Amino acid sequence: MEGDEAPDESLMLRGEENVAVRIKLEREARSWSTNAVSDQLNEAGYEINPSAVWRIENHKRRVNLDEAIGFAELFGISLENLVGPPRLAAHGRAMELIEDIRRRYREMRLANRAAAEARDALDAYLAEHPDLREEADVLVSNAIAEDIMASIPPPGLLQKAAPTQPEADHPDAGSDC
């Protein structure tokens, strides 16, 4: 059946495998040896030898959390990005954009939660002061409508520009207006 197909293997998150592939991709993209990676990690306080870097890249050794943090810092990427699908990892810009979407979605959820809490607080206050409800409801509705209207582009920006007519064919051609 169509709905029972397995998801694309390259898109699945398998942290250990993804990290190993990503470390190798990042190291090779910088033309660094396993010694260079080891030296830089050791300088940053993450003790690891070149052999361990090689074993991690070749799926012969697991990465511990401290090491993963060190690799992410060394390569200038987030830990989330480090464990992402390797096929996307080869396209750093795609991973940046995906992370941006995830971050903004979290921000939106937090903002929605804060708005709901503010609404609940106003509702509780208005339950104690029912004489203010109508005026408060109008004020809140108007503020929300203003925000919505401010986010809508002017009508002309949404329409496709009409093809321009050549000067000779233009209806006002030749007029001195």
Tab-separated table of N, CA and C in Angstrom:
chain	number	residue	atom	x	y	z
A	1	MET	N	0.840	-1.188	0.000
A	1	MET	CA	0.000	0.000	0.000
A	1	MET	C	0.877	1.240	0.000
A	2	GLU	N	0.351	2.341	-0.588
A	2	GLU	CA	1.130	3.565	-0.698
A	2	GLU	C	1.481	4.154	0.655
A	3	GLY	N	0.563	4.195	1.581
A	3	GLY	CA	0.774	4.825	2.872
A	3	GLY	C	1.724	4.061	3.778
A	4	ASP	N	2.045	2.799	3.417
A	4	ASP	CA	2.893	1.978	4.269
A	4	ASP	C	4.364	2.019	3.876
A	5	GLU	N	4.743	2.887	2.929
A	5	GLU	CA	6.130	2.948	2.494
A	5	GLU	C	7.011	3.472	3.619
A	6	ALA	N	8.210	2.960	3.688
A	6	ALA	CA	9.166	3.417	4.703
A	6	ALA	C	9.660	4.809	4.342
A	7	PRO	N	9.955	5.635	5.351
A	7	PRO	CA	10.478	6.963	5.052
A	7	PRO	C	11.852	6.859	4.404
A	8	ASP	N	12.221	7.878	3.659
A	8	ASP	CA	13.518	7.929	3.004
A	8	ASP	C	14.615	7.789	4.047
A	9	GLU	N	15.460	6.776	3.891
A	9	GLU	CA	16.518	6.486	4.860
A	9	GLU	C	17.428	7.686	5.096
A	10	SER	N	17.684	8.484	4.048
A	10	SER	CA	18.616	9.602	4.195
A	10	SER	C	18.044	10.720	5.051
A	11	LEU	N	16.745	10.710	5.284
A	11	LEU	CA	16.129	11.770	6.065
A	11	LEU	C	15.947	11.399	7.528
A	12	MET	N	16.164	10.132	7.852
A	12	MET	CA	15.955	9.699	9.224
A	12	MET	C	17.081	10.181	10.113
A	13	LEU	N	16.744	10.519	11.333
A	13	LEU	CA	17.756	10.939	12.285
A	13	LEU	C	18.287	9.732	13.032
A	14	ARG	N	19.551	9.434	12.845
A	14	ARG	CA	20.236	8.395	13.594
A	14	ARG	C	21.493	9.054	14.126
A	15	GLY	N	21.374	9.623	15.296
A	15	GLY	CA	22.399	10.471	15.868
A	15	GLY	C	23.828	10.007	15.712
A	16	GLU	N	24.164	8.826	16.202
A	16	GLU	CA	25.552	8.352	16.161
A	16	GLU	C	26.077	8.273	14.732
A	17	GLU	N	25.302	7.674	13.842
A	17	GLU	CA	25.743	7.546	12.450
A	17	GLU	C	25.863	8.904	11.792
A	18	ASN	N	24.875	9.766	12.030
A	18	ASN	CA	24.902	11.102	11.437
A	18	ASN	C	26.111	11.895	11.916
A	19	VAL	N	26.398	11.800	13.203
A	19	VAL	CA	27.531	12.537	13.767
A	19	VAL	C	28.826	12.064	13.126
A	20	ALA	N	28.993	10.771	12.985
A	20	ALA	CA	30.214	10.227	12.388
A	20	ALA	C	30.409	10.749	10.968
A	21	VAL	N	29.347	10.692	10.176
A	21	VAL	CA	29.429	11.164	8.790
A	21	VAL	C	29.702	12.663	8.770
A	22	ARG	N	29.011	13.388	9.626
A	22	ARG	CA	29.149	14.850	9.632
A	22	ARG	C	30.546	15.279	10.053
A	23	ILE	N	31.126	14.612	11.046
A	23	ILE	CA	32.482	14.953	11.483
A	23	ILE	C	33.455	14.783	10.320
A	24	LYS	N	33.329	13.676	9.620
A	24	LYS	CA	34.224	13.431	8.483
A	24	LYS	C	34.014	14.472	7.387
A	25	LEU	N	32.747	14.790	7.081
A	25	LEU	CA	32.459	15.814	6.064
A	25	LEU	C	33.073	17.156	6.440
A	26	GLU	N	32.869	17.564	7.683
A	26	GLU	CA	33.379	18.864	8.137
A	26	GLU	C	34.900	18.877	8.141
A	27	ARG	N	35.511	17.803	8.596
A	27	ARG	CA	36.975	17.735	8.637
A	27	ARG	C	37.547	17.796	7.224
A	28	GLU	N	36.974	17.001	6.323
A	28	GLU	CA	37.480	16.974	4.949
A	28	GLU	C	37.223	18.293	4.222
A	29	ALA	N	36.098	18.943	4.508
A	29	ALA	CA	35.799	20.232	3.876
A	29	ALA	C	36.857	21.277	4.239
A	30	ARG	N	37.478	21.104	5.383
A	30	ARG	CA	38.508	22.041	5.841
A	30	ARG	C	39.920	21.536	5.529
A	31	SER	N	39.992	20.363	4.901
A	31	SER	CA	41.282	19.717	4.594
A	31	SER	C	42.125	19.522	5.849
A	32	TRP	N	41.471	19.170	6.946
A	32	TRP	CA	42.167	18.923	8.204
A	32	TRP	C	42.424	17.426	8.349
A	33	SER	N	43.521	17.104	8.973
A	33	SER	CA	43.814	15.713	9.308
A	33	SER	C	43.122	15.372	10.627
A	34	THR	N	43.083	14.091	10.941
A	34	THR	CA	42.534	13.709	12.246
A	34	THR	C	43.423	14.255	13.357
A	35	ASN	N	44.732	14.386	13.080
A	35	ASN	CA	45.647	14.991	14.064
A	35	ASN	C	45.267	16.450	14.326
A	36	ALA	N	44.985	17.193	13.258
A	36	ALA	CA	44.636	18.608	13.412
A	36	ALA	C	43.351	18.755	14.223
A	37	VAL	N	42.375	17.906	13.939
A	37	VAL	CA	41.111	17.955	14.685
A	37	VAL	C	41.369	17.635	16.155
A	38	SER	N	42.123	16.600	16.396
A	38	SER	CA	42.452	16.208	17.762
A	38	SER	C	43.174	17.328	18.497
A	39	ASP	N	44.169	17.929	17.839
A	39	ASP	CA	44.920	19.024	18.467
A	39	ASP	C	44.005	20.189	18.844
A	40	GLN	N	43.129	20.563	17.929
A	40	GLN	CA	42.242	21.700	18.193
A	40	GLN	C	41.242	21.380	19.307
A	41	LEU	N	40.715	20.168	19.308
A	41	LEU	CA	39.791	19.776	20.377
A	41	LEU	C	40.504	19.760	21.731
A	42	ASN	N	41.728	19.241	21.753
A	42	ASN	CA	42.497	19.216	22.995
A	42	ASN	C	42.775	20.625	23.499
A	43	GLU	N	43.121	21.543	22.590
A	43	GLU	CA	43.344	22.944	22.976
A	43	GLU	C	42.095	23.558	23.586
A	44	ALA	N	40.933	23.149	23.080
A	44	ALA	CA	39.664	23.691	23.574
A	44	ALA	C	39.181	22.978	24.834
A	45	GLY	N	39.946	21.985	25.303
A	45	GLY	CA	39.583	21.301	26.538
A	45	GLY	C	38.816	20.009	26.354
A	46	TYR	N	38.727	19.523	25.139
A	46	TYR	CA	38.037	18.254	24.862
A	46	TYR	C	39.096	17.225	24.521
A	47	GLU	N	39.436	16.376	25.462
A	47	GLU	CA	40.520	15.413	25.261
A	47	GLU	C	40.094	14.279	24.338
A	48	ILE	N	40.793	14.203	23.220
A	48	ILE	CA	40.533	13.136	22.245
A	48	ILE	C	41.784	12.983	21.398
A	49	ASN	N	42.145	11.745	21.083
A	49	ASN	CA	43.344	11.529	20.273
A	49	ASN	C	42.953	11.309	18.808
A	50	PRO	N	43.918	11.437	17.898
A	50	PRO	CA	43.624	11.289	16.463
A	50	PRO	C	43.004	9.938	16.121
A	51	SER	N	43.443	8.902	16.810
A	51	SER	CA	42.904	7.570	16.550
A	51	SER	C	41.411	7.526	16.888
A	52	ALA	N	41.015	8.191	17.954
A	52	ALA	CA	39.601	8.227	18.342
A	52	ALA	C	38.774	8.969	17.298
A	53	VAL	N	39.327	10.054	16.747
A	53	VAL	CA	38.620	10.789	15.691
A	53	VAL	C	38.397	9.860	14.501
A	54	TRP	N	39.465	9.145	14.093
A	54	TRP	CA	39.351	8.213	12.968
A	54	TRP	C	38.313	7.142	13.263
A	55	ARG	N	38.346	6.564	14.472
A	55	ARG	CA	37.404	5.498	14.832
A	55	ARG	C	35.968	6.007	14.848
A	56	ILE	N	35.765	7.244	15.314
A	56	ILE	CA	34.409	7.820	15.299
A	56	ILE	C	33.925	7.943	13.858
A	57	GLU	N	34.761	8.530	13.002
A	57	GLU	CA	34.379	8.731	11.597
A	57	GLU	C	34.078	7.415	10.885
A	58	ASN	N	34.706	6.347	11.312
A	58	ASN	CA	34.536	5.048	10.659
A	58	ASN	C	33.604	4.111	11.418
A	59	HIS	N	32.788	4.700	12.283
A	59	HIS	CA	31.744	3.967	13.011
A	59	HIS	C	32.310	2.831	13.874
A	60	LYS	N	33.526	2.999	14.363
A	60	LYS	CA	34.161	1.987	15.211
A	60	LYS	C	34.128	2.403	16.681
A	61	ARG	N	33.694	3.638	16.920
A	61	ARG	CA	33.652	4.171	18.290
A	61	ARG	C	32.511	5.165	18.390
A	62	ARG	N	31.857	5.154	19.522
A	62	ARG	CA	30.754	6.096	19.743
A	62	ARG	C	31.294	7.445	20.201
A	63	VAL	N	30.510	8.470	19.973
A	63	VAL	CA	30.845	9.827	20.408
A	63	VAL	C	30.113	10.077	21.713
A	64	ASN	N	30.826	10.573	22.731
A	64	ASN	CA	30.096	10.941	23.943
A	64	ASN	C	29.611	12.376	23.812
A	65	LEU	N	28.734	12.779	24.681
A	65	LEU	CA	28.103	14.094	24.570
A	65	LEU	C	29.122	15.224	24.620
A	66	ASP	N	30.076	15.154	25.535
A	66	ASP	CA	31.096	16.209	25.617
A	66	ASP	C	31.871	16.326	24.312
A	67	GLU	N	32.227	15.190	23.729
A	67	GLU	CA	32.949	15.219	22.456
A	67	GLU	C	32.087	15.818	21.351
A	68	ALA	N	30.808	15.452	21.313
A	68	ALA	CA	29.903	15.995	20.294
A	68	ALA	C	29.824	17.514	20.416
A	69	ILE	N	29.744	17.998	21.643
A	69	ILE	CA	29.726	19.453	21.860
A	69	ILE	C	31.027	20.058	21.349
A	70	GLY	N	32.150	19.412	21.642
A	70	GLY	CA	33.442	19.898	21.165
A	70	GLY	C	33.520	19.954	19.646
A	71	PHE	N	33.066	18.886	18.982
A	71	PHE	CA	33.077	18.879	17.517
A	71	PHE	C	32.193	20.002	16.969
A	72	ALA	N	31.013	20.170	17.533
A	72	ALA	CA	30.107	21.227	17.064
A	72	ALA	C	30.766	22.600	17.216
A	73	GLU	N	31.384	22.843	18.369
A	73	GLU	CA	32.064	24.126	18.581
A	73	GLU	C	33.225	24.293	17.604
A	74	LEU	N	34.016	23.246	17.428
A	74	LEU	CA	35.160	23.301	16.526
A	74	LEU	C	34.733	23.661	15.101
A	75	PHE	N	33.638	23.050	14.646
A	75	PHE	CA	33.181	23.278	13.278
A	75	PHE	C	32.254	24.488	13.154
A	76	GLY	N	31.916	25.111	14.282
A	76	GLY	CA	31.065	26.302	14.239
A	76	GLY	C	29.635	26.009	13.844
A	77	ILE	N	29.130	24.857	14.269
A	77	ILE	CA	27.746	24.478	13.969
A	77	ILE	C	27.053	24.117	15.274
A	78	SER	N	25.738	24.089	15.246
A	78	SER	CA	25.011	23.712	16.450
A	78	SER	C	25.060	22.191	16.631
A	79	LEU	N	24.818	21.769	17.842
A	79	LEU	CA	24.767	20.336	18.135
A	79	LEU	C	23.631	19.695	17.337
A	80	GLU	N	22.531	20.401	17.226
A	80	GLU	CA	21.399	19.917	16.439
A	80	GLU	C	21.805	19.679	14.992
A	81	ASN	N	22.570	20.605	14.459
A	81	ASN	CA	23.047	20.499	13.083
A	81	ASN	C	24.003	19.315	12.945
A	82	LEU	N	24.838	19.099	13.947
A	82	LEU	CA	25.807	18.004	13.920
A	82	LEU	C	25.124	16.641	13.812
A	83	VAL	N	23.976	16.474	14.443
A	83	VAL	CA	23.297	15.172	14.423
A	83	VAL	C	22.277	15.059	13.292
A	84	GLY	N	22.160	16.106	12.473
A	84	GLY	CA	21.191	16.098	11.381
A	84	GLY	C	21.539	15.096	10.296
A	85	PRO	N	20.599	14.849	9.393
A	85	PRO	CA	20.822	13.885	8.313
A	85	PRO	C	22.045	14.263	7.476
A	86	PRO	N	22.937	13.321	7.233
A	86	PRO	CA	24.183	13.612	6.518
A	86	PRO	C	23.983	14.211	5.132
A	87	ARG	N	22.967	13.774	4.422
A	87	ARG	CA	22.764	14.311	3.074
A	87	ARG	C	22.503	15.806	3.136
A	88	LEU	N	21.743	16.243	4.136
A	88	LEU	CA	21.516	17.674	4.310
A	88	LEU	C	22.749	18.351	4.884
A	89	ALA	N	23.507	17.614	5.683
A	89	ALA	CA	24.696	18.185	6.312
A	89	ALA	C	25.698	18.661	5.268
A	90	ALA	N	25.712	18.016	4.121
A	90	ALA	CA	26.616	18.438	3.060
A	90	ALA	C	26.202	19.789	2.488
A	91	HIS	N	25.015	20.208	2.810
A	91	HIS	CA	24.493	21.503	2.356
A	91	HIS	C	24.250	22.361	3.594
A	92	GLY	N	25.307	22.976	4.053
A	92	GLY	CA	25.242	23.759	5.281
A	92	GLY	C	24.137	24.788	5.287
A	93	ARG	N	23.899	25.438	4.152
A	93	ARG	CA	22.863	26.474	4.085
A	93	ARG	C	21.482	25.870	4.338
A	94	ALA	N	21.231	24.686	3.822
A	94	ALA	CA	19.945	24.032	4.069
A	94	ALA	C	19.769	23.787	5.556
A	95	MET	N	20.816	23.311	6.223
A	95	MET	CA	20.732	23.053	7.655
A	95	MET	C	20.509	24.350	8.433
A	96	GLU	N	21.170	25.435	8.017
A	96	GLU	CA	20.966	26.730	8.672
A	96	GLU	C	19.512	27.162	8.556
A	97	LEU	N	18.954	27.025	7.358
A	97	LEU	CA	17.566	27.438	7.137
A	97	LEU	C	16.600	26.565	7.922
A	98	ILE	N	16.878	25.266	7.973
A	98	ILE	CA	16.027	24.360	8.751
A	98	ILE	C	16.090	24.733	10.223
A	99	GLU	N	17.289	25.012	10.709
A	99	GLU	CA	17.428	25.427	12.114
A	99	GLU	C	16.693	26.734	12.369
A	100	ASP	N	16.756	27.651	11.413
A	100	ASP	CA	16.059	28.932	11.567
A	100	ASP	C	14.551	28.711	11.666
A	101	ILE	N	14.026	27.834	10.835
A	101	ILE	CA	12.591	27.521	10.892
A	101	ILE	C	12.240	26.918	12.247
A	102	ARG	N	13.042	25.957	12.691
A	102	ARG	CA	12.775	25.319	13.987
A	102	ARG	C	12.813	26.337	15.121
A	103	ARG	N	13.835	27.220	15.114
A	103	ARG	CA	13.969	28.229	16.163
A	103	ARG	C	12.768	29.184	16.149
A	104	ARG	N	12.397	29.630	14.967
A	104	ARG	CA	11.277	30.571	14.867
A	104	ARG	C	9.949	29.910	15.229
A	105	TYR	N	9.803	28.633	14.887
A	105	TYR	CA	8.593	27.915	15.276
A	105	TYR	C	8.502	27.825	16.798
A	106	ARG	N	9.636	27.514	17.464
A	106	ARG	CA	9.647	27.493	18.930
A	106	ARG	C	9.305	28.865	19.504
A	107	GLU	N	9.892	29.912	18.901
A	107	GLU	CA	9.590	31.280	19.342
A	107	GLU	C	8.100	31.579	19.187
A	108	MET	N	7.524	31.130	18.070
A	108	MET	CA	6.101	31.355	17.825
A	108	MET	C	5.253	30.637	18.874
A	109	ARG	N	5.635	29.380	19.191
A	109	ARG	CA	4.888	28.642	20.217
A	109	ARG	C	4.966	29.349	21.562
A	110	LEU	N	6.142	29.848	21.918
A	110	LEU	CA	6.299	30.573	23.181
A	110	LEU	C	5.489	31.863	23.168
A	111	ALA	N	5.502	32.559	22.035
A	111	ALA	CA	4.722	33.801	21.921
A	111	ALA	C	3.225	33.500	22.008
A	112	ASN	N	2.789	32.420	21.378
A	112	ASN	CA	1.371	32.042	21.458
A	112	ASN	C	0.979	31.705	22.890
A	113	ARG	N	1.865	30.999	23.586
A	113	ARG	CA	1.595	30.660	24.983
A	113	ARG	C	1.512	31.934	25.829
A	114	ALA	N	2.436	32.869	25.606
A	114	ALA	CA	2.429	34.129	26.353
A	114	ALA	C	1.170	34.936	26.047
A	115	ALA	N	0.740	34.933	24.777
A	115	ALA	CA	-0.485	35.649	24.409
A	115	ALA	C	-1.698	35.014	25.088
A	116	ALA	N	-1.737	33.687	25.137
A	116	ALA	CA	-2.852	32.998	25.802
A	116	ALA	C	-2.870	33.316	27.297
A	117	GLU	N	-1.684	33.369	27.907
A	117	GLU	CA	-1.613	33.707	29.333
A	117	GLU	C	-2.078	35.141	29.570
A	118	ALA	N	-1.700	36.053	28.682
A	118	ALA	CA	-2.138	37.453	28.804
A	118	ALA	C	-3.651	37.552	28.635
A	119	ARG	N	-4.188	36.810	27.664
A	119	ARG	CA	-5.636	36.796	27.446
A	119	ARG	C	-6.358	36.240	28.673
A	120	ASP	N	-5.819	35.155	29.240
A	120	ASP	CA	-6.431	34.556	30.425
A	120	ASP	C	-6.388	35.514	31.615
A	121	ALA	N	-5.281	36.230	31.755
A	121	ALA	CA	-5.168	37.200	32.849
A	121	ALA	C	-6.179	38.326	32.673
A	122	LEU	N	-6.345	38.802	31.421
A	122	LEU	CA	-7.336	39.854	31.171
A	122	LEU	C	-8.743	39.323	31.435
A	123	ASP	N	-9.031	38.101	30.991
A	123	ASP	CA	-10.350	37.511	31.237
A	123	ASP	C	-10.636	37.390	32.733
A	124	ALA	N	-9.645	36.992	33.504
A	124	ALA	CA	-9.818	36.881	34.958
A	124	ALA	C	-10.085	38.253	35.573
A	125	TYR	N	-9.357	39.243	35.103
A	125	TYR	CA	-9.556	40.603	35.616
A	125	TYR	C	-10.947	41.106	35.262
A	126	LEU	N	-11.352	40.857	34.012
A	126	LEU	CA	-12.664	41.335	33.565
A	126	LEU	C	-13.801	40.575	34.241
A	127	ALA	N	-13.542	39.356	34.685
A	127	ALA	CA	-14.561	38.618	35.437
A	127	ALA	C	-14.838	39.326	36.767
A	128	GLU	N	-13.804	39.953	37.304
A	128	GLU	CA	-13.958	40.717	38.552
A	128	GLU	C	-14.491	42.125	38.297
A	129	HIS	N	-14.350	42.612	37.073
A	129	HIS	CA	-14.800	43.966	36.711
A	129	HIS	C	-15.624	43.901	35.427
A	130	PRO	N	-16.806	43.292	35.483
A	130	PRO	CA	-17.603	43.074	34.267
A	130	PRO	C	-18.002	44.365	33.558
A	131	ASP	N	-18.039	45.483	34.270
A	131	ASP	CA	-18.424	46.752	33.654
A	131	ASP	C	-17.374	47.227	32.628
A	132	LEU	N	-16.175	46.678	32.649
A	132	LEU	CA	-15.111	47.069	31.715
A	132	LEU	C	-15.024	46.159	30.486
A	133	ARG	N	-15.761	45.029	30.511
A	133	ARG	CA	-15.601	44.009	29.476
A	133	ARG	C	-15.836	44.545	28.071
A	134	GLU	N	-16.936	45.240	27.829
A	134	GLU	CA	-17.247	45.675	26.465
A	134	GLU	C	-16.156	46.595	25.919
A	135	GLU	N	-15.752	47.568	26.721
A	135	GLU	CA	-14.725	48.508	26.273
A	135	GLU	C	-13.374	47.783	26.063
A	136	ALA	N	-13.024	46.889	26.954
A	136	ALA	CA	-11.772	46.137	26.834
A	136	ALA	C	-11.801	45.240	25.596
A	137	ASP	N	-12.942	44.567	25.349
A	137	ASP	CA	-13.058	43.705	24.168
A	137	ASP	C	-12.874	44.502	22.877
A	138	VAL	N	-13.465	45.684	22.821
A	138	VAL	CA	-13.333	46.533	21.633
A	138	VAL	C	-11.872	46.953	21.452
A	139	LEU	N	-11.235	47.360	22.545
A	139	LEU	CA	-9.848	47.797	22.470
A	139	LEU	C	-8.931	46.661	22.001
A	140	VAL	N	-9.110	45.471	22.552
A	140	VAL	CA	-8.293	44.320	22.151
A	140	VAL	C	-8.575	43.964	20.694
A	141	SER	N	-9.835	43.916	20.300
A	141	SER	CA	-10.194	43.587	18.910
A	141	SER	C	-9.593	44.589	17.937
A	142	ASN	N	-9.667	45.867	18.271
A	142	ASN	CA	-9.098	46.893	17.392
A	142	ASN	C	-7.577	46.758	17.283
A	143	ALA	N	-6.926	46.468	18.389
A	143	ALA	CA	-5.464	46.305	18.367
A	143	ALA	C	-5.069	45.118	17.497
A	144	ILE	N	-5.805	44.022	17.631
A	144	ILE	CA	-5.505	42.837	16.817
A	144	ILE	C	-5.770	43.132	15.343
A	145	ALA	N	-6.886	43.802	15.041
A	145	ALA	CA	-7.207	44.143	13.653
A	145	ALA	C	-6.140	45.057	13.055
A	146	GLU	N	-5.653	46.019	13.827
A	146	GLU	CA	-4.595	46.908	13.337
A	146	GLU	C	-3.330	46.118	13.011
A	147	ASP	N	-2.970	45.175	13.877
A	147	ASP	CA	-1.791	44.351	13.627
A	147	ASP	C	-1.969	43.505	12.374
A	148	ILE	N	-3.151	42.939	12.190
A	148	ILE	CA	-3.420	42.123	11.008
A	148	ILE	C	-3.340	42.983	9.754
A	149	MET	N	-3.954	44.146	9.798
A	149	MET	CA	-3.952	45.028	8.625
A	149	MET	C	-2.534	45.501	8.303
A	150	ALA	N	-1.725	45.724	9.320
A	150	ALA	CA	-0.351	46.172	9.097
A	150	ALA	C	0.488	45.080	8.450
A	151	SER	N	0.100	43.813	8.637
A	151	SER	CA	0.877	42.714	8.058
A	151	SER	C	0.445	42.365	6.641
A	152	ILE	N	-0.650	42.941	6.161
A	152	ILE	CA	-1.137	42.659	4.812
A	152	ILE	C	-0.542	43.680	3.851
A	153	PRO	N	0.120	43.213	2.790
A	153	PRO	CA	0.704	44.165	1.837
A	153	PRO	C	-0.387	44.932	1.103
A	154	PRO	N	-0.072	46.129	0.643
A	154	PRO	CA	-1.064	46.900	-0.126
A	154	PRO	C	-1.528	46.101	-1.334
A	155	PRO	N	-2.766	46.320	-1.782
A	155	PRO	CA	-3.352	45.514	-2.867
A	155	PRO	C	-2.494	45.421	-4.120
A	156	GLY	N	-1.854	46.460	-4.540
A	156	GLY	CA	-1.077	46.449	-5.778
A	156	GLY	C	0.127	45.530	-5.728
A	157	LEU	N	0.639	45.232	-4.520
A	157	LEU	CA	1.828	44.398	-4.420
A	157	LEU	C	1.535	42.928	-4.660
A	158	LEU	N	0.282	42.521	-4.466
A	158	LEU	CA	-0.066	41.113	-4.639
A	158	LEU	C	-0.391	40.770	-6.082
A	159	GLN	N	-0.739	41.773	-6.887
A	159	GLN	CA	-1.119	41.508	-8.264
A	159	GLN	C	0.122	41.482	-9.134
A	160	LYS	N	0.081	40.625	-10.145
A	160	LYS	CA	1.185	40.594	-11.101
A	160	LYS	C	1.130	41.871	-11.920
A	161	ALA	N	2.278	42.363	-12.238
A	161	ALA	CA	2.334	43.566	-13.069
A	161	ALA	C	1.806	43.212	-14.450
A	162	ALA	N	0.946	44.073	-14.972
A	162	ALA	CA	0.402	43.855	-16.308
A	162	ALA	C	1.518	44.080	-17.316
A	163	PRO	N	1.517	43.298	-18.376
A	163	PRO	CA	2.559	43.508	-19.380
A	163	PRO	C	2.470	44.926	-19.928
A	164	THR	N	3.609	45.557	-20.077
A	164	THR	CA	3.596	46.932	-20.579
A	164	THR	C	3.459	46.911	-22.088
A	165	GLN	N	2.730	47.911	-22.574
A	165	GLN	CA	2.539	48.023	-24.017
A	165	GLN	C	3.675	48.853	-24.594
A	166	PRO	N	4.073	48.555	-25.805
A	166	PRO	CA	5.092	49.402	-26.430
A	166	PRO	C	4.587	50.834	-26.497
A	167	GLU	N	5.492	51.800	-26.447
A	167	GLU	CA	5.138	53.218	-26.445
A	167	GLU	C	4.165	53.565	-27.557
A	168	ALA	N	4.389	53.074	-28.761
A	168	ALA	CA	3.538	53.443	-29.891
A	168	ALA	C	2.115	52.943	-29.699
A	169	ASP	N	1.947	51.804	-29.018
A	169	ASP	CA	0.626	51.227	-28.833
A	169	ASP	C	-0.078	51.776	-27.608
A	170	HIS	N	0.653	52.512	-26.759
A	170	HIS	CA	0.076	52.995	-25.499
A	170	HIS	C	-1.021	53.989	-25.798
A	171	PRO	N	-2.204	53.906	-25.136
A	171	PRO	CA	-3.338	54.791	-25.444
A	171	PRO	C	-2.999	56.264	-25.275
A	172	ASP	N	-2.091	56.606	-24.386
A	172	ASP	CA	-1.776	58.035	-24.176
A	172	ASP	C	-0.620	58.493	-25.039
A	173	ALA	N	-0.117	57.628	-25.914
A	173	ALA	CA	1.045	57.996	-26.745
A	173	ALA	C	0.681	59.188	-27.607
A	174	GLY	N	1.555	60.136	-27.620
A	174	GLY	CA	1.339	61.307	-28.447
A	174	GLY	C	0.609	62.418	-27.721
A	175	SER	N	0.019	62.158	-26.555
A	175	SER	CA	-0.674	63.244	-25.847
A	175	SER	C	0.350	64.071	-25.092
A	176	ASP	N	0.039	65.320	-24.868
A	176	ASP	CA	0.946	66.230	-24.210
A	176	ASP	C	0.632	66.357	-22.730
A	177	CYS	N	-0.159	65.474	-22.172
A	177	CYS	CA	-0.561	65.591	-20.791
A	177	CYS	C	0.546	65.373	-19.829
